[in-house]
């Protein structure tokens, strides 16, 4: 009796299809199984970025000097959702699951910005924004951290701005994602440049955002200097982008109304 040929075309196809099938099951199984891990890592990363901007965790560190890790340090922060249109808390929105960036691209949960009202070049502004609040023992705000974003030269920079207890002085800043050139606009990550932000006064005498990135600051002690940060050398466009986005997010279209309400004790 004649045996079927082992290296016949039918067998080759059968083996090839079986190998493909097994591999695709393995790859899609791994993708599904790893999804929750990836999501947990993304959430942990954002917590870390908030802590770094607030100055409670050093860049590149996984715990503070007392050995407290990201989760423990972040537990000192309260996460709230603010209605950016009214400057009041939106307690009907679950802060833990709220994805601010996702709502920014949803027409039912964001507003299109015309060119003249969009200095940060974000195109759409979400209705709700997150805030991270650290309180002292008496319950008063010690630090407030706000998500910020805006266009530099090559793309959108994403970061956090931390404010002191007066809600008008910068405590720290950090950008966790951007497309600026390393050594030029990418110097937004430089710890020495970032260190200058602590103590910068956000608002001018008329109460409007007044942060300025400049080449050559005004003399020490002058009013203008309190709002100034050194521009990044060789990166005028990135510097202008950072100036615009910071002023936008602390301004009336961003968190400005909430900041005013907080300072006036209305929320
Ligand atoms: C390859 C390349 C990358 C650049 N990357 C940046 C950048 O990330 N941010 C920026 O503002 N300017 C960048 N520039 C420089 C700008 O094109 C422009 O020359 C600069 O804004 C002038 O800045 P200055 O007046 O501070 O020298 C880059 C230029 C080149 C050629």
Short mmCIF file of C-alpha atoms and ligand atoms in Angstrom, two decimals:
data_model
loop_
_atom_site.label_atom_id
_atom_site.label_comp_id
_atom_site.label_asym_id
_atom_site.label_seq_id
_atom_site.Cartn_x
_atom_site.Cartn_y
_atom_site.Cartn_z
CA UNK A 1 0.00 0.00 0.00
CA UNK A 2 1.40 3.44 -0.89
CA UNK A 3 2.04 5.85 2.08
CA UNK A 4 1.08 9.62 1.67
CA UNK A 5 4.30 11.60 0.97
CA UNK A 6 5.54 13.28 4.19
CA UNK A 7 7.01 16.22 2.29
CA UNK A 8 4.02 16.61 0.03
CA UNK A 9 2.40 20.01 -0.45
CA UNK A 10 -0.57 19.07 1.76
CA UNK A 11 1.62 18.29 4.76
CA UNK A 12 3.75 21.41 4.31
CA UNK A 13 0.63 23.59 4.24
CA UNK A 14 -0.83 21.80 7.27
CA UNK A 15 2.35 22.37 9.31
CA UNK A 16 2.62 26.02 8.20
CA UNK A 17 -1.03 26.77 9.05
CA UNK A 18 -0.74 24.97 12.41
CA UNK A 19 2.41 26.93 13.35
CA UNK A 20 0.70 30.23 12.38
CA UNK A 21 -2.38 29.34 14.39
CA UNK A 22 -0.42 28.39 17.52
CA UNK A 23 1.73 31.54 17.26
CA UNK A 24 -1.27 33.85 16.79
CA UNK A 25 -3.03 32.27 19.78
CA UNK A 26 0.14 32.74 21.88
CA UNK A 27 0.62 36.39 20.78
CA UNK A 28 -3.02 37.43 21.25
CA UNK A 29 -3.16 35.55 24.56
CA UNK A 30 -0.07 37.40 25.77
CA UNK A 31 -1.50 40.74 24.59
CA UNK A 32 -4.77 40.15 26.45
CA UNK A 33 -3.02 38.84 29.58
CA UNK A 34 -0.57 41.76 29.68
CA UNK A 35 -3.15 44.51 29.13
CA UNK A 36 -4.04 44.95 32.83
CA UNK A 37 -0.31 44.99 33.71
CA UNK A 38 0.35 47.68 31.07
CA UNK A 39 -2.58 49.75 32.36
CA UNK A 40 -1.37 49.42 35.97
CA UNK A 41 2.13 50.52 34.87
CA UNK A 42 0.70 53.55 33.05
CA UNK A 43 -1.28 54.57 36.14
CA UNK A 44 1.78 54.10 38.37
CA UNK A 45 3.85 56.16 35.96
CA UNK A 46 1.39 59.06 36.11
CA UNK A 47 1.41 58.95 39.91
CA UNK A 48 5.20 59.08 39.78
CA UNK A 49 5.08 62.11 37.44
CA UNK A 50 2.73 63.95 39.81
CA UNK A 51 5.05 63.20 42.75
CA UNK A 52 8.16 64.36 40.83
CA UNK A 53 6.50 67.66 39.81
CA UNK A 54 5.38 68.17 43.43
CA UNK A 55 8.96 67.61 44.56
CA UNK A 56 8.16 64.72 46.90
CA UNK A 57 10.00 62.16 44.75
CA UNK A 58 13.37 62.76 43.10
CA UNK A 59 13.75 62.22 39.35
CA UNK A 60 14.62 58.58 38.62
CA UNK A 61 13.94 57.49 42.22
CA UNK A 62 11.39 54.86 43.21
CA UNK A 63 11.15 55.90 46.86
CA UNK A 64 11.84 58.90 49.06
CA UNK A 65 14.58 59.23 51.72
CA UNK A 66 12.36 57.45 54.25
CA UNK A 67 11.82 54.50 51.94
CA UNK A 68 8.24 55.39 51.02
CA UNK A 69 7.36 54.18 47.52
CA UNK A 70 5.16 55.73 44.83
CA UNK A 71 1.86 54.27 46.09
CA UNK A 72 2.55 55.32 49.70
CA UNK A 73 3.59 58.85 48.71
CA UNK A 74 0.67 59.24 46.31
CA UNK A 75 -1.75 58.19 49.06
CA UNK A 76 -1.06 61.62 50.64
CA UNK A 77 -2.68 63.20 47.58
CA UNK A 78 -6.39 63.56 47.02
CA UNK A 79 -7.48 63.32 43.35
CA UNK A 80 -10.43 65.54 42.41
CA UNK A 81 -12.20 66.42 39.17
CA UNK A 82 -12.82 70.10 38.45
CA UNK A 83 -15.37 71.49 35.98
CA UNK A 84 -13.07 73.90 34.15
CA UNK A 85 -16.07 75.96 32.95
CA UNK A 86 -17.30 76.77 36.46
CA UNK A 87 -14.18 76.26 38.58
CA UNK A 88 -16.13 73.95 40.88
CA UNK A 89 -15.63 70.30 41.78
CA UNK A 90 -17.52 67.80 39.66
CA UNK A 91 -18.18 65.18 42.30
CA UNK A 92 -20.48 63.23 39.97
CA UNK A 93 -17.39 62.29 37.91
CA UNK A 94 -15.33 59.41 39.32
CA UNK A 95 -11.81 60.81 39.75
CA UNK A 96 -10.14 57.38 39.88
CA UNK A 97 -11.31 56.29 36.43
CA UNK A 98 -11.48 59.73 34.76
CA UNK A 99 -9.26 59.93 31.68
CA UNK A 100 -8.77 63.65 31.02
CA UNK A 101 -6.85 63.30 27.76
CA UNK A 102 -9.42 60.92 26.32
CA UNK A 103 -12.26 63.37 27.02
CA UNK A 104 -10.29 66.10 25.25
CA UNK A 105 -10.86 64.35 21.93
CA UNK A 106 -14.53 63.58 22.63
CA UNK A 107 -16.75 66.33 21.10
CA UNK A 108 -19.48 65.71 23.71
CA UNK A 109 -17.01 66.32 26.59
CA UNK A 110 -14.81 69.06 25.15
CA UNK A 111 -15.02 72.34 23.26
CA UNK A 112 -13.19 73.27 20.06
CA UNK A 113 -10.90 76.27 20.54
CA UNK A 114 -10.57 78.93 17.83
CA UNK A 115 -6.98 79.92 16.96
CA UNK A 116 -7.14 83.18 18.94
CA UNK A 117 -8.26 81.42 22.12
CA UNK A 118 -5.80 78.53 21.82
CA UNK A 119 -2.28 79.79 22.69
CA UNK A 120 -1.27 76.28 23.82
CA UNK A 121 -2.40 74.84 20.44
CA UNK A 122 -4.41 72.00 21.97
CA UNK A 123 -7.34 72.43 19.52
CA UNK A 124 -9.96 71.04 21.94
CA UNK A 125 -10.37 71.81 25.64
CA UNK A 126 -11.97 69.19 27.88
CA UNK A 127 -14.83 70.24 30.18
CA UNK A 128 -13.30 68.53 33.20
CA UNK A 129 -9.75 68.45 34.54
CA UNK A 130 -7.99 66.55 37.30
CA UNK A 131 -6.25 68.15 40.28
CA UNK A 132 -4.05 66.41 42.84
CA UNK A 133 -4.12 67.97 46.29
CA UNK A 134 -1.81 67.44 49.24
CA UNK A 135 -3.06 68.83 52.54
CA UNK A 136 -1.23 69.62 55.77
CA UNK A 137 -2.27 68.32 59.19
CA UNK A 138 -4.83 71.14 59.56
CA UNK A 139 -6.46 70.23 56.23
CA UNK A 140 -5.16 73.29 54.37
CA UNK A 141 -3.75 72.79 50.87
CA UNK A 142 0.02 72.35 50.91
CA UNK A 143 0.53 71.56 47.21
CA UNK A 144 -1.79 71.38 44.21
CA UNK A 145 -0.69 69.63 41.03
CA UNK A 146 -2.34 70.36 37.67
CA UNK A 147 -1.94 68.46 34.39
CA UNK A 148 -0.68 70.78 31.63
CA UNK A 149 -0.04 70.33 27.91
CA UNK A 150 0.66 72.37 24.80
CA UNK A 151 2.60 72.53 21.57
CA UNK A 152 6.35 73.14 21.45
CA UNK A 153 8.23 73.00 18.18
CA UNK A 154 7.72 69.38 17.10
CA UNK A 155 4.70 68.27 19.02
CA UNK A 156 2.68 68.45 22.22
CA UNK A 157 4.46 68.50 25.57
CA UNK A 158 2.62 66.77 28.43
CA UNK A 159 3.42 67.53 32.03
CA UNK A 160 2.41 68.64 35.49
CA UNK A 161 2.65 71.99 37.24
CA UNK A 162 2.79 71.99 41.04
CA UNK A 163 1.63 75.05 43.00
CA UNK A 164 2.43 76.11 46.55
CA UNK A 165 -0.22 76.55 49.23
CA UNK A 166 -1.02 80.11 48.03
CA UNK A 167 -2.04 78.64 44.65
CA UNK A 168 -0.19 81.40 42.83
CA UNK A 169 3.45 80.39 43.26
CA UNK A 170 5.08 77.52 41.37
CA UNK A 171 6.38 74.64 43.46
CA UNK A 172 7.68 72.61 40.52
CA UNK A 173 7.18 71.52 36.93
CA UNK A 174 7.84 68.38 34.90
CA UNK A 175 7.23 67.17 31.37
CA UNK A 176 6.87 63.41 31.03
CA UNK A 177 6.24 63.25 27.28
CA UNK A 178 7.38 65.48 24.43
CA UNK A 179 8.97 65.39 20.98
CA UNK A 180 11.45 68.27 21.35
CA UNK A 181 15.05 67.81 20.26
CA UNK A 182 17.43 66.41 22.90
CA UNK A 183 19.89 69.14 23.91
CA UNK A 184 17.61 71.93 22.56
CA UNK A 185 13.89 71.89 23.39
CA UNK A 186 14.48 68.56 25.14
CA UNK A 187 16.22 70.54 27.90
CA UNK A 188 12.74 70.93 29.43
CA UNK A 189 13.84 67.78 31.24
CA UNK A 190 17.03 69.35 32.60
CA UNK A 191 16.81 69.38 36.43
CA UNK A 192 18.80 72.64 36.63
CA UNK A 193 16.36 74.41 34.30
CA UNK A 194 13.37 72.96 36.10
CA UNK A 195 14.74 74.04 39.48
CA UNK A 196 14.35 77.71 38.47
CA UNK A 197 10.57 77.32 38.39
CA UNK A 198 10.19 76.96 42.16
CA UNK A 199 9.03 80.31 43.54
CA UNK A 200 7.94 81.78 40.19
CA UNK A 201 4.89 83.95 40.63
CA UNK A 202 2.12 82.98 38.19
CA UNK A 203 -0.07 86.09 38.13
CA UNK A 204 0.59 89.76 37.47
CA UNK A 205 -0.90 92.67 39.42
CA UNK A 206 -4.09 92.48 37.33
CA UNK A 207 -4.50 88.80 38.24
CA UNK A 208 -3.82 87.48 34.74
CA UNK A 209 -1.16 84.82 34.03
CA UNK A 210 2.23 86.49 33.62
CA UNK A 211 4.87 83.75 33.33
CA UNK A 212 7.61 84.75 30.87
CA UNK A 213 10.49 82.68 29.48
CA UNK A 214 13.16 85.24 28.67
CA UNK A 215 16.75 85.55 27.50
CA UNK A 216 18.26 87.60 30.33
CA UNK A 217 16.08 88.10 33.36
CA UNK A 218 15.13 91.49 34.86
CA UNK A 219 17.22 92.65 37.88
CA UNK A 220 16.88 90.71 41.12
CA UNK A 221 14.04 92.00 43.27
CA UNK A 222 12.12 93.60 40.41
CA UNK A 223 8.44 92.76 39.92
CA UNK A 224 9.01 91.44 36.41
CA UNK A 225 11.67 88.99 37.56
CA UNK A 226 9.28 87.18 39.87
CA UNK A 227 7.44 85.85 36.78
CA UNK A 228 10.56 85.03 34.75
CA UNK A 229 12.32 81.78 33.87
CA UNK A 230 15.38 81.50 31.59
CA UNK A 231 14.40 80.57 28.05
CA UNK A 232 16.03 77.35 26.80
CA UNK A 233 19.05 78.28 24.69
CA UNK A 234 18.68 77.45 20.99
CA UNK A 235 15.05 76.53 21.61
CA UNK A 236 13.04 79.72 21.26
CA UNK A 237 10.01 77.88 19.90
CA UNK A 238 9.90 75.32 22.71
CA UNK A 239 10.36 78.11 25.28
CA UNK A 240 7.49 80.09 23.77
CA UNK A 241 5.37 76.93 23.78
CA UNK A 242 6.09 76.28 27.47
CA UNK A 243 5.34 79.92 28.38
CA UNK A 244 2.06 79.80 26.45
CA UNK A 245 0.91 76.48 27.83
CA UNK A 246 1.64 77.37 31.47
CA UNK A 247 -0.20 80.68 31.13
CA UNK A 248 -3.08 78.95 29.35
CA UNK A 249 -3.63 76.27 32.02
CA UNK A 250 -3.52 78.69 34.96
CA UNK A 251 -5.67 81.16 33.00
CA UNK A 252 -9.43 81.49 32.94
CA UNK A 253 -9.99 78.84 30.25
CA UNK A 254 -7.85 76.34 32.16
CA UNK A 255 -7.78 76.01 35.95
CA UNK A 256 -7.90 79.80 36.57
CA UNK A 257 -11.52 79.96 37.77
CA UNK A 258 -10.98 77.03 40.14
CA UNK A 259 -7.78 78.66 41.46
CA UNK A 260 -9.67 81.92 42.09
CA UNK A 261 -12.49 80.03 43.79
CA UNK A 262 -10.00 78.18 45.96
CA UNK A 263 -8.16 81.34 46.97
CA UNK A 264 -11.46 83.04 47.73
CA UNK A 265 -12.63 80.07 49.81
CA UNK A 266 -15.61 79.49 47.50
CA UNK A 267 -14.94 75.79 46.87
C1 LIG B 1 17.70 69.66 13.98
C2 LIG B 1 17.14 70.85 14.69
C3 LIG B 1 16.38 70.65 15.84
C4 LIG B 1 15.83 71.73 16.52
N1 LIG B 1 15.06 71.52 17.63
C5 LIG B 1 14.51 72.55 18.25
C6 LIG B 1 13.68 72.35 19.40
O1 LIG B 1 13.46 71.24 19.90
N2 LIG B 1 13.09 73.46 19.96
C7 LIG B 1 13.30 74.73 19.46
O2 LIG B 1 12.72 75.67 19.99
N3 LIG B 1 14.12 74.93 18.41
C8 LIG B 1 14.71 73.88 17.80
N4 LIG B 1 15.52 74.11 16.74
C9 LIG B 1 15.92 75.48 16.46
C10 LIG B 1 14.91 76.29 15.74
O3 LIG B 1 14.76 75.76 14.49
C11 LIG B 1 15.37 77.74 15.75
O4 LIG B 1 16.58 77.81 15.12
C12 LIG B 1 15.49 78.23 17.16
O5 LIG B 1 14.20 78.29 17.69
C13 LIG B 1 16.18 79.55 17.30
O6 LIG B 1 16.39 79.65 18.70
P1 LIG B 1 17.38 80.69 19.40
O7 LIG B 1 16.89 82.05 18.97
O8 LIG B 1 17.20 80.44 20.85
O9 LIG B 1 18.75 80.38 18.94
C14 LIG B 1 16.07 73.03 16.04
C15 LIG B 1 16.84 73.23 14.91
C16 LIG B 1 17.38 72.17 14.24
C17 LIG B 1 18.20 72.41 13.01
#
